[in-house]
Short mmCIF file of C-alpha atoms in Angstrom, two decimals:
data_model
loop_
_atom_site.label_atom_id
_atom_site.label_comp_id
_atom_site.label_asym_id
_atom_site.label_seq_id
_atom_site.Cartn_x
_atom_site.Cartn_y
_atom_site.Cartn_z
CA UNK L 1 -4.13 44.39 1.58
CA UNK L 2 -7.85 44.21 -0.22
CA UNK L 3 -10.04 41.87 2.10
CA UNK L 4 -11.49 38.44 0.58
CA UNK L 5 -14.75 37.26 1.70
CA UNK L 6 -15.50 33.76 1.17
CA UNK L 7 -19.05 32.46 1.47
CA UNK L 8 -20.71 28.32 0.77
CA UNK L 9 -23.66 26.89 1.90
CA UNK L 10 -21.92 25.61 5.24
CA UNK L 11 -18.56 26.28 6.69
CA UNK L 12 -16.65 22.77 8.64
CA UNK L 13 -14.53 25.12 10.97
CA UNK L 14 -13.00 21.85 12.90
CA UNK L 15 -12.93 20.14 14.93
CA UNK L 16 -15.76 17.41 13.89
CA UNK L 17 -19.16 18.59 15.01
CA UNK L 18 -18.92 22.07 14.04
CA UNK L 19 -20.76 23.52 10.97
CA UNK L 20 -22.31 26.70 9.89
CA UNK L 21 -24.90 26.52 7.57
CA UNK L 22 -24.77 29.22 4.74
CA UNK L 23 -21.55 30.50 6.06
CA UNK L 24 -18.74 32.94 5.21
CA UNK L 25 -15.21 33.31 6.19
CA UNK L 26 -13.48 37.32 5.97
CA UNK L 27 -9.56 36.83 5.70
CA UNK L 28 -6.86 39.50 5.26
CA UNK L 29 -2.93 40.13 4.88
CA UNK L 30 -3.03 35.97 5.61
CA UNK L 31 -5.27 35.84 8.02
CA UNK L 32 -8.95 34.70 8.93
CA UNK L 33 -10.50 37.73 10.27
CA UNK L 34 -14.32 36.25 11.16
CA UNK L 35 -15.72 32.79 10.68
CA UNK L 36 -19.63 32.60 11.03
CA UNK L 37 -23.27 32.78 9.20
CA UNK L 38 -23.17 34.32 6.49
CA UNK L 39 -24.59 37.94 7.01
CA UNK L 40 -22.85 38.91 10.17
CA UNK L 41 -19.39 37.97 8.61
CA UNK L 42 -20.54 40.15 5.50
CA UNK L 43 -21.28 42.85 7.86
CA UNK L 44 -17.48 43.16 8.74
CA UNK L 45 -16.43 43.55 5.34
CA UNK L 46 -14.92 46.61 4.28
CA UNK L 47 -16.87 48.25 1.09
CA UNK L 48 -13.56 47.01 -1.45
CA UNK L 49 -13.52 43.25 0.17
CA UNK L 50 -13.23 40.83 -2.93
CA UNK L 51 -16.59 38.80 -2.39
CA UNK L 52 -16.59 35.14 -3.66
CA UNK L 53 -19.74 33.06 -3.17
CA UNK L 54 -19.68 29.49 -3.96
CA UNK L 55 -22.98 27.98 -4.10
CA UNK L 56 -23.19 23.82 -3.13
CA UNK L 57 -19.79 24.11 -1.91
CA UNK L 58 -17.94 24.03 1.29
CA UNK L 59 -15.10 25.86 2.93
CA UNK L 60 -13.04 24.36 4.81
CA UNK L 61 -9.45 23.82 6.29
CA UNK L 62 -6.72 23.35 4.04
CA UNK L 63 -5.83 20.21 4.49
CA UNK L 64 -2.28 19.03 5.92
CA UNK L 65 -0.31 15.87 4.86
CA UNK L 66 2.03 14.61 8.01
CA UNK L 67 4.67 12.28 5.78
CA UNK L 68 6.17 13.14 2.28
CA UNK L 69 10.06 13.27 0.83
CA UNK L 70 10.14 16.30 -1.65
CA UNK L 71 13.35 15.25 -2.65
CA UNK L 72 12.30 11.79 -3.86
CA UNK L 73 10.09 11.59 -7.30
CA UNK L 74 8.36 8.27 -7.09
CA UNK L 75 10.33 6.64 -8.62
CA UNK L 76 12.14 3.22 -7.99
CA UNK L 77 15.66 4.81 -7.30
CA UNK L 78 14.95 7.14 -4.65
CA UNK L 79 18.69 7.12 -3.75
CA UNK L 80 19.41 8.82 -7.60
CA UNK L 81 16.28 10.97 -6.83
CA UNK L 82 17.87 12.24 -4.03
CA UNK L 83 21.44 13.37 -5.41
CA UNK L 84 19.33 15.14 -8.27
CA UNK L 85 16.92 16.90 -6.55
CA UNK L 86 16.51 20.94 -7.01
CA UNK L 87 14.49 23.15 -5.87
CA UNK L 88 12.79 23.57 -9.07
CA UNK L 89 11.59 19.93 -9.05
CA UNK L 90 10.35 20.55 -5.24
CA UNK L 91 8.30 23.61 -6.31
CA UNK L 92 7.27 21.29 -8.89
CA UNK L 93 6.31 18.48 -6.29
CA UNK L 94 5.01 20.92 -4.15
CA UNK L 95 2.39 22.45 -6.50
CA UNK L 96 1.10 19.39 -6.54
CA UNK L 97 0.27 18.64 -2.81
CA UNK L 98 -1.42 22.71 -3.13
CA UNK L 99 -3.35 21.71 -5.86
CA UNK L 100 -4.54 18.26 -3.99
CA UNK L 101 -6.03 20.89 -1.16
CA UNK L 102 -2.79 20.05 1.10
CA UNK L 103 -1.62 23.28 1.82
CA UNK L 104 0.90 22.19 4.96
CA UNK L 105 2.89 19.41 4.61
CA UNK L 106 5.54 17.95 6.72
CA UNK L 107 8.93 16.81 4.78
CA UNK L 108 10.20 13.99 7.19
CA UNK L 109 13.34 13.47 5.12
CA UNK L 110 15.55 15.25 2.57
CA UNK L 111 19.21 15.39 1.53
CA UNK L 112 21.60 17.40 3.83
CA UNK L 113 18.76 20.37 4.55
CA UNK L 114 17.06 20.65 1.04
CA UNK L 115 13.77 21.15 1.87
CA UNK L 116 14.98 23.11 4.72
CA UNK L 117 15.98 25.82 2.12
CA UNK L 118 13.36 24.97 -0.01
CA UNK L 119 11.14 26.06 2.94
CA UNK L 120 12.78 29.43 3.35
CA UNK L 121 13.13 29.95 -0.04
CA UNK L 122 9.46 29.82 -0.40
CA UNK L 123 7.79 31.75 2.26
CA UNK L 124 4.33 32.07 0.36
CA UNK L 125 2.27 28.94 -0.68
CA UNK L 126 2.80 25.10 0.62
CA UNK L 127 3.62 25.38 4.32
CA UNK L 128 6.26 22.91 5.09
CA UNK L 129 7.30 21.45 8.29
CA UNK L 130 10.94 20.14 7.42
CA UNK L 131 13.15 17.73 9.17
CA UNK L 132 16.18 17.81 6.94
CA UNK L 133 18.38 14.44 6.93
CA UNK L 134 16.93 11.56 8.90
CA UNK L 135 19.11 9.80 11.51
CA UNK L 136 20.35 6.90 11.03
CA UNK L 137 22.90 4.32 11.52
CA UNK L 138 25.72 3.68 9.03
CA UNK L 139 24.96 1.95 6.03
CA UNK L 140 20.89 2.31 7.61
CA UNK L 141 17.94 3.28 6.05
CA UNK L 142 18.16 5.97 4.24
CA UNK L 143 21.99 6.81 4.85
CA UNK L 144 22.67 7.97 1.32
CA UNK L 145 20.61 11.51 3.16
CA UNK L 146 23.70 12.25 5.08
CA UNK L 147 22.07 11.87 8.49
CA UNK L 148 24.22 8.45 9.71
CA UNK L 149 25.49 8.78 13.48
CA UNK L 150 26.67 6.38 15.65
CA UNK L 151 27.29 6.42 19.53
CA UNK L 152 24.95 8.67 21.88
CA UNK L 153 27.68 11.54 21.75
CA UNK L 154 27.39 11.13 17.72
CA UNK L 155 23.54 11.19 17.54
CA UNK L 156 23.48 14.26 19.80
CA UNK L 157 25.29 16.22 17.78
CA UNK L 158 23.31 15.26 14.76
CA UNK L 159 20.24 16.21 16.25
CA UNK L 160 22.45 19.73 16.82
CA UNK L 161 23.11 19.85 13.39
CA UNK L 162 20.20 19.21 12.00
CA UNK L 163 18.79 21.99 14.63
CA UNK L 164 21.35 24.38 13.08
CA UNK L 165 20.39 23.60 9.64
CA UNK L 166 16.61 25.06 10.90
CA UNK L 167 15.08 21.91 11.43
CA UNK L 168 11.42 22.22 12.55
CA UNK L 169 11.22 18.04 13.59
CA UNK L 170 13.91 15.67 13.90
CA UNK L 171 13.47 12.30 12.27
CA UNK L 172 14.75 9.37 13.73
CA UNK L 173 14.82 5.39 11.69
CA UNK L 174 14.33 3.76 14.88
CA UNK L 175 13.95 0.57 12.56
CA UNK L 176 15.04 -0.63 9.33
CA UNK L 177 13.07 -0.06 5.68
CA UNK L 178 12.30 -1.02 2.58
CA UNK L 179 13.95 1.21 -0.13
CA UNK L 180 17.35 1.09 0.68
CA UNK L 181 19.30 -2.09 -0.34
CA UNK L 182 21.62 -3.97 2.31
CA UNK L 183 20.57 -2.03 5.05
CA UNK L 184 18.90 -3.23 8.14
CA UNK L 185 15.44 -5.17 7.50
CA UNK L 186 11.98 -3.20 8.40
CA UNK L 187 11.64 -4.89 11.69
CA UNK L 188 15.04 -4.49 12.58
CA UNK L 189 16.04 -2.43 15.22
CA UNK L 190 18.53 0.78 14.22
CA UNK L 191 18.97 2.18 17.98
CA UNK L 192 18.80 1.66 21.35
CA UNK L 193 16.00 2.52 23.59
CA UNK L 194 18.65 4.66 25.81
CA UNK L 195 19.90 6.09 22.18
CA UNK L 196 16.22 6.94 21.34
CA UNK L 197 16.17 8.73 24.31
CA UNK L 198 19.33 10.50 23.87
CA UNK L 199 17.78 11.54 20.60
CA UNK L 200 14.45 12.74 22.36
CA UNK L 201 16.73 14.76 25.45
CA UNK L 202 18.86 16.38 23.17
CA UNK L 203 15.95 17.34 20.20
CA UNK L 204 14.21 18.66 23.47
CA UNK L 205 16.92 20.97 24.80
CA UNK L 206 16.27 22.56 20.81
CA UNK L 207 12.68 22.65 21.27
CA UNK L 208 12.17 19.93 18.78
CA UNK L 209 10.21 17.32 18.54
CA UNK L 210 11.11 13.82 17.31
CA UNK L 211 9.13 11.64 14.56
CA UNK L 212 10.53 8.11 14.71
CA UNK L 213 9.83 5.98 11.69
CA UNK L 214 9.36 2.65 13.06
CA UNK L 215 7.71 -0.67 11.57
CA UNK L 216 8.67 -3.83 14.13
CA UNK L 217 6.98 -3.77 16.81
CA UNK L 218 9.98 -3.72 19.17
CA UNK L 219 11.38 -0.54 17.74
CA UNK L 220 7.68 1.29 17.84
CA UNK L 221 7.98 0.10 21.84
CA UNK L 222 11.33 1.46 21.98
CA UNK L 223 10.16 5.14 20.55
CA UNK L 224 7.37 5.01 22.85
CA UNK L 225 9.57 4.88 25.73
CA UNK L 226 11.61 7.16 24.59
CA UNK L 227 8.83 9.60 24.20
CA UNK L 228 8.56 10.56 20.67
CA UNK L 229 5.77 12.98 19.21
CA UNK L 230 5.06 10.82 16.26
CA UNK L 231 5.46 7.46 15.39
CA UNK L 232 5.78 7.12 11.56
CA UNK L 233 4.55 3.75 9.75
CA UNK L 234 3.75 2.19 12.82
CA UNK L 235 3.64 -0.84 10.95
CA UNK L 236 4.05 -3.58 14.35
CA UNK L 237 5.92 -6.01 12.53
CA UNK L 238 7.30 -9.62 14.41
CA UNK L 239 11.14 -9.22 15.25
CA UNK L 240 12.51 -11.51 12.94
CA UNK L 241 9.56 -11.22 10.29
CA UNK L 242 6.59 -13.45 9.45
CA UNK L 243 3.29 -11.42 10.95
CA UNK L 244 2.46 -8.76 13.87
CA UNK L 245 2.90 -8.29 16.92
CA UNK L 246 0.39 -6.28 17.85
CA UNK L 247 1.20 -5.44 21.98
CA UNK L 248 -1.69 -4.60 24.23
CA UNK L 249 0.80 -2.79 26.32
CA UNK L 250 2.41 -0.74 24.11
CA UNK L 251 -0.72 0.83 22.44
CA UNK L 252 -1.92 1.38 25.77
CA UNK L 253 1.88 3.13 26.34
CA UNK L 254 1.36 5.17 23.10
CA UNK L 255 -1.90 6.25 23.48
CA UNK L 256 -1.58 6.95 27.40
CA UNK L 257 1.50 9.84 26.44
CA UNK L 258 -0.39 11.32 23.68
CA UNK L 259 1.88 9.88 20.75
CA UNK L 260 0.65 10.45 17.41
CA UNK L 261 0.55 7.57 14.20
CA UNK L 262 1.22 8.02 10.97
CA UNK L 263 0.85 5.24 9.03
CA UNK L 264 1.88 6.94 5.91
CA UNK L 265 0.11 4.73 3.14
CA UNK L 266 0.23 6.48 -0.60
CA UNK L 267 -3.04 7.09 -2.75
CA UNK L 268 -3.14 4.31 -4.47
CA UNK L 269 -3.99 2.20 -1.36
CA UNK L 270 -6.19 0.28 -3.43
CA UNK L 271 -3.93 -1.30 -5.45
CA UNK L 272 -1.79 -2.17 -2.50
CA UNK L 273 -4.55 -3.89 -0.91
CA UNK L 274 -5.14 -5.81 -4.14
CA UNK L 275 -1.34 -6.74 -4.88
CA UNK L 276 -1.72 -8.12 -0.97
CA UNK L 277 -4.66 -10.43 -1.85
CA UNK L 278 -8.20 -10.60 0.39
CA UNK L 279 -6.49 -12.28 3.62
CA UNK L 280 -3.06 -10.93 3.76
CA UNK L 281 -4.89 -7.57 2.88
CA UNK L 282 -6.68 -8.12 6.12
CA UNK L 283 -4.33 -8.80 8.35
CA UNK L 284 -2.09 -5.67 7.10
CA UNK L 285 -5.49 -3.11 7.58
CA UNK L 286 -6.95 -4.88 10.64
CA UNK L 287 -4.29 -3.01 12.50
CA UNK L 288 -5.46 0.31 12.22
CA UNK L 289 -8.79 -0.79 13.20
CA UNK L 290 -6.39 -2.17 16.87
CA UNK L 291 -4.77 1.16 17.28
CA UNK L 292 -8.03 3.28 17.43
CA UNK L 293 -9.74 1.16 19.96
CA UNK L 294 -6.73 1.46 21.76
CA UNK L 295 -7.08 4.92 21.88
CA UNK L 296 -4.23 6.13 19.33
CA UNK L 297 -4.54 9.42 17.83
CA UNK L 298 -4.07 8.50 14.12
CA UNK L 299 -2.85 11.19 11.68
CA UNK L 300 -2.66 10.79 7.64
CA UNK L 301 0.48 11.12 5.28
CA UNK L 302 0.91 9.39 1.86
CA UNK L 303 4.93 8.86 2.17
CA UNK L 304 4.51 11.01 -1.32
CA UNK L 305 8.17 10.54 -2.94
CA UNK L 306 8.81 7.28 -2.58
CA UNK L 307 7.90 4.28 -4.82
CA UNK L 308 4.21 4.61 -5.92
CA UNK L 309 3.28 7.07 -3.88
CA UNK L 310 2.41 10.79 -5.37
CA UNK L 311 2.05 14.04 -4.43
CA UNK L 312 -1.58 14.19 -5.94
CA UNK L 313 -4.82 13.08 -4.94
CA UNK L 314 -4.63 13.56 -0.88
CA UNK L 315 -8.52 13.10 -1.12
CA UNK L 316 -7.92 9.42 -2.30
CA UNK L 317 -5.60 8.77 0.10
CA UNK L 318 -8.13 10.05 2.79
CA UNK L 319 -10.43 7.49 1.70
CA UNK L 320 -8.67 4.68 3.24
CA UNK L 321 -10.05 5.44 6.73
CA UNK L 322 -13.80 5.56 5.38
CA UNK L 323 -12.90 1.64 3.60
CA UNK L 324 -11.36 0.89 7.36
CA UNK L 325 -14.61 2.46 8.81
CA UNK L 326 -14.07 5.98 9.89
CA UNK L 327 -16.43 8.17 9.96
CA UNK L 328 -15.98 11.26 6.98
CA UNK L 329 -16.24 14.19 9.93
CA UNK L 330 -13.64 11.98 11.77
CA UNK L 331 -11.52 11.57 8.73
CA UNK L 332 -11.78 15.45 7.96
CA UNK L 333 -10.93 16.39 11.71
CA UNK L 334 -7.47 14.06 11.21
CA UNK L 335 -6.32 15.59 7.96
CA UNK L 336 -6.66 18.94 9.65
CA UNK L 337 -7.03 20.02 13.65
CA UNK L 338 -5.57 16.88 14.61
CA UNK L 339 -2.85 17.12 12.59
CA UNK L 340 -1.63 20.45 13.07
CA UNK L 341 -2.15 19.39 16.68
CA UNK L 342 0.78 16.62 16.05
CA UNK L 343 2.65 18.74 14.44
CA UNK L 344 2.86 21.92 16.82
CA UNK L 345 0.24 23.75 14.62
CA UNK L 346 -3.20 24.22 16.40
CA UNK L 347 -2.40 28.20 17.09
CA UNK L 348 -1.45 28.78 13.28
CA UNK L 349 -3.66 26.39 11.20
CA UNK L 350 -6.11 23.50 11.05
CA UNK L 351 -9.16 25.04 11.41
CA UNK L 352 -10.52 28.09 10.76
CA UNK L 353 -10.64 30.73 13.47
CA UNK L 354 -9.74 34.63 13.99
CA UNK L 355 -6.41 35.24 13.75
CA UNK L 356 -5.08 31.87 12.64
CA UNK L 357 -3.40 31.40 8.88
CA UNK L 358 -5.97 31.89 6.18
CA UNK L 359 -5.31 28.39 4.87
CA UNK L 360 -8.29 26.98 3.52
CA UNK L 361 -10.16 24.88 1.10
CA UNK L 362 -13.63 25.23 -0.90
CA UNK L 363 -14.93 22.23 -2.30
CA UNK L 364 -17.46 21.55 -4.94
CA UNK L 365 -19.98 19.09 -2.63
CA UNK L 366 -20.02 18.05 0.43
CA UNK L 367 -17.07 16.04 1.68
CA UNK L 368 -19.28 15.09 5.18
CA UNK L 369 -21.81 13.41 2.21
CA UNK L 370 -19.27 12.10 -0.14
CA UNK L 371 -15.46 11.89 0.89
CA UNK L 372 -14.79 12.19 -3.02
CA UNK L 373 -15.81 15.86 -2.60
CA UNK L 374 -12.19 16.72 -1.24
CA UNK L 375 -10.78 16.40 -4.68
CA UNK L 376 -12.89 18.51 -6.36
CA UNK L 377 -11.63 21.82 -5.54
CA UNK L 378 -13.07 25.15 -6.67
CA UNK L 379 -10.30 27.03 -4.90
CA UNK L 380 -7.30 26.06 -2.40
CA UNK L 381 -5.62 29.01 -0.15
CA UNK L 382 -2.32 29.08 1.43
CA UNK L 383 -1.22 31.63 3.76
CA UNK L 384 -3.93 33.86 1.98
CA UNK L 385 -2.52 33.16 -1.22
CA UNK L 386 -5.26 31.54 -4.17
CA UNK L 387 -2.62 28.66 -4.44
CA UNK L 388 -5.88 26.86 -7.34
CA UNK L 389 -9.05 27.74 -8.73
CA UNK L 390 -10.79 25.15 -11.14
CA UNK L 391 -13.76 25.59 -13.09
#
């Protein structure tokens, strides 16, 4: 396959920190070959490499969104959106996310193993990370999926099935949510602590790992113990409603055995902070701030699918950790190395590196000056594939 050299006037390889001034990155059948200054990585191209040179711009990792539901459309029925979904409308949905500079994204629930077959359907493009059908108890969130269990010997053999089905992650509704009517409330626990763990033994004996969505604070305490990967939302909601709970103990739990957050908030953050009004909007962000000096490893995901929340604009979405204070190398280093770290990725993407998957982005400006530079994209590459090119 014909060689591509890319070359910008610097090169983010990741983690933060790193940065090579007028740099170039060779890539073939997929994968990075070299990363470095400019002339020595032009040196190892072969005499036919394809030789693209992007002056003011920036290459960097593609970027990877940890949360989205391909199955769902945004809409306000996500139930409907569900039973209709096809593959051509995922393709659809997933075009987007590529064309946003996401080029992995991990589905953390479909219905009965859609985006599971979606996945191997589509071997070239989007990388997806797929859970298939969340678990959950009857009539819980998200039952209308098919992933409803009850009892530990029940919930084992879901996490089976959904193993069987190719699973890469199980998801777990360790609490209640939001879009599905006369289920559990958000801060409601769905399972047990020793059921979360049942969950966690068996999706270990499959070499899975196990995402728990989880807004009240009791059920992010009971995931913790349990010894999830990811904790999804992580919204630390009072039992019973009416404020936070926001434990010492437990963020010092979380953080301690390496659990990852994902608080999973769309795009158009900004108008959710504005529907919340100044104070409310406070006390809702002022928890993100908490988890970080605690020590949690925060990771970004729009929930793109559900209500409000699309599959575009990733860059936006990014920018709601620069309003909370993070710094933009920081930001970048979470919507890439730290990512595919939570997500079992670090020795196929999120930076760029010999022999890792040529996934990569080159952006117009820089994104270290101006976060806004994300979303303008002068090309986007997945698995060595030109996924966009604008301009």
């Amino acid at each position: 396959m014909l060689q591509q050299l890319l070359a910008a006037d610097q090169v983010l390889p990741g983690p933060a920190g790193q940065r090579i001034a007028d740099g170039a990155v060779l890539c073939q059948d997929g994968t990075i070959l070299a990363v470095g200054q400019r002339t020595p990585v032009e040196r190892l191209a072969s005499p036919t490499a394809e030789r693209h040179d992007f002056p003011g711009g920036t290459i960097l990792p593609g970027l990877i969104n940890c949360h989205v539901h391909l199955v769902f459309d945004a809409g306000d029925d996500p139930a409907r959106a569900a039973a209709d979904a096809t593959h051509a409308a995922m393709a659809q949905r997933a075009e987007r996310l590529l064309r946003s500079g996401v080029t992995t994204a991990r589905d953390l629930g479909d219905r009965d193993g859609l985006a599971i077959q979606f996945r191997d359907r589509h071997a070239q493009g989007l990388r997806i990370v797929a859970s298939g059908p969340p678990i959950t108890v009857p009539d819980g969130h998200c039952w209308f999926l098919g992933g409803t269990a009850s009892g530990e010997a029940e919930l084992r053999a879901r996490v089976r099935k959904n193993a069987e089905l190719g699973a890469d992650v199980i998801k777990v509704m360790a609490s209640g949510g939001q879009i599905t009517p006369n289920s559990p409330s958000m801060w409601d626990n769905q399972f047990t602590a020793a059921e979360l763990a049942a969950i966690v033994d068996e999706a270990e004996k499959a070499g899975l790992s196990v995402a728990a969505h989880a807004h009240g604070t009791d059920a992010i305490a009971a995931a913790a113990d349990a010894g999830v990967s990811t904790i999804e939302h992580c919204t630390w909601l009072r039992n019973g409603g009416g404020g936070y709970d926001l434990r010492d103990d437990v963020a010092a739990k979380i953080a301690e055995r390496g659990i990852f957050a994902c608080v999973a908030w769309p795009s158009d953050w900004r108008g959710f902070i504005e529907r919340l009004g100044p104070a409310r909007a406070e006390s809702v962000v002022s928890r993100f701030g908490w988890m970080a000096e605690h020590g949690i490893r925060m990771i970004p995901g729009t929930d793109a699918g559900v209500r409000n929340s699309e599959f575009d604009d990733y860059a936006g979405a990014l920018q709601l950790y620069e309003h909370l204070g993070f710094d933009r190398a920081t930001i970048v280093e979470m919507a890439t190395t730290r990512s595919a770290a939570a997500l079992g990725l670090s020795g196929t993407t999120g930076k760029l590196a010999p022999g890792l998957s040529a996934d990569l982005l080159v952006t117009t400006g820089d994104p270290l000056a101006d976060l806004a530079n994300l979303g303008e994209l002068q090309l986007v590459v997945a698995r060595g594939q030109a996924a966009s090119t604008v301009a």
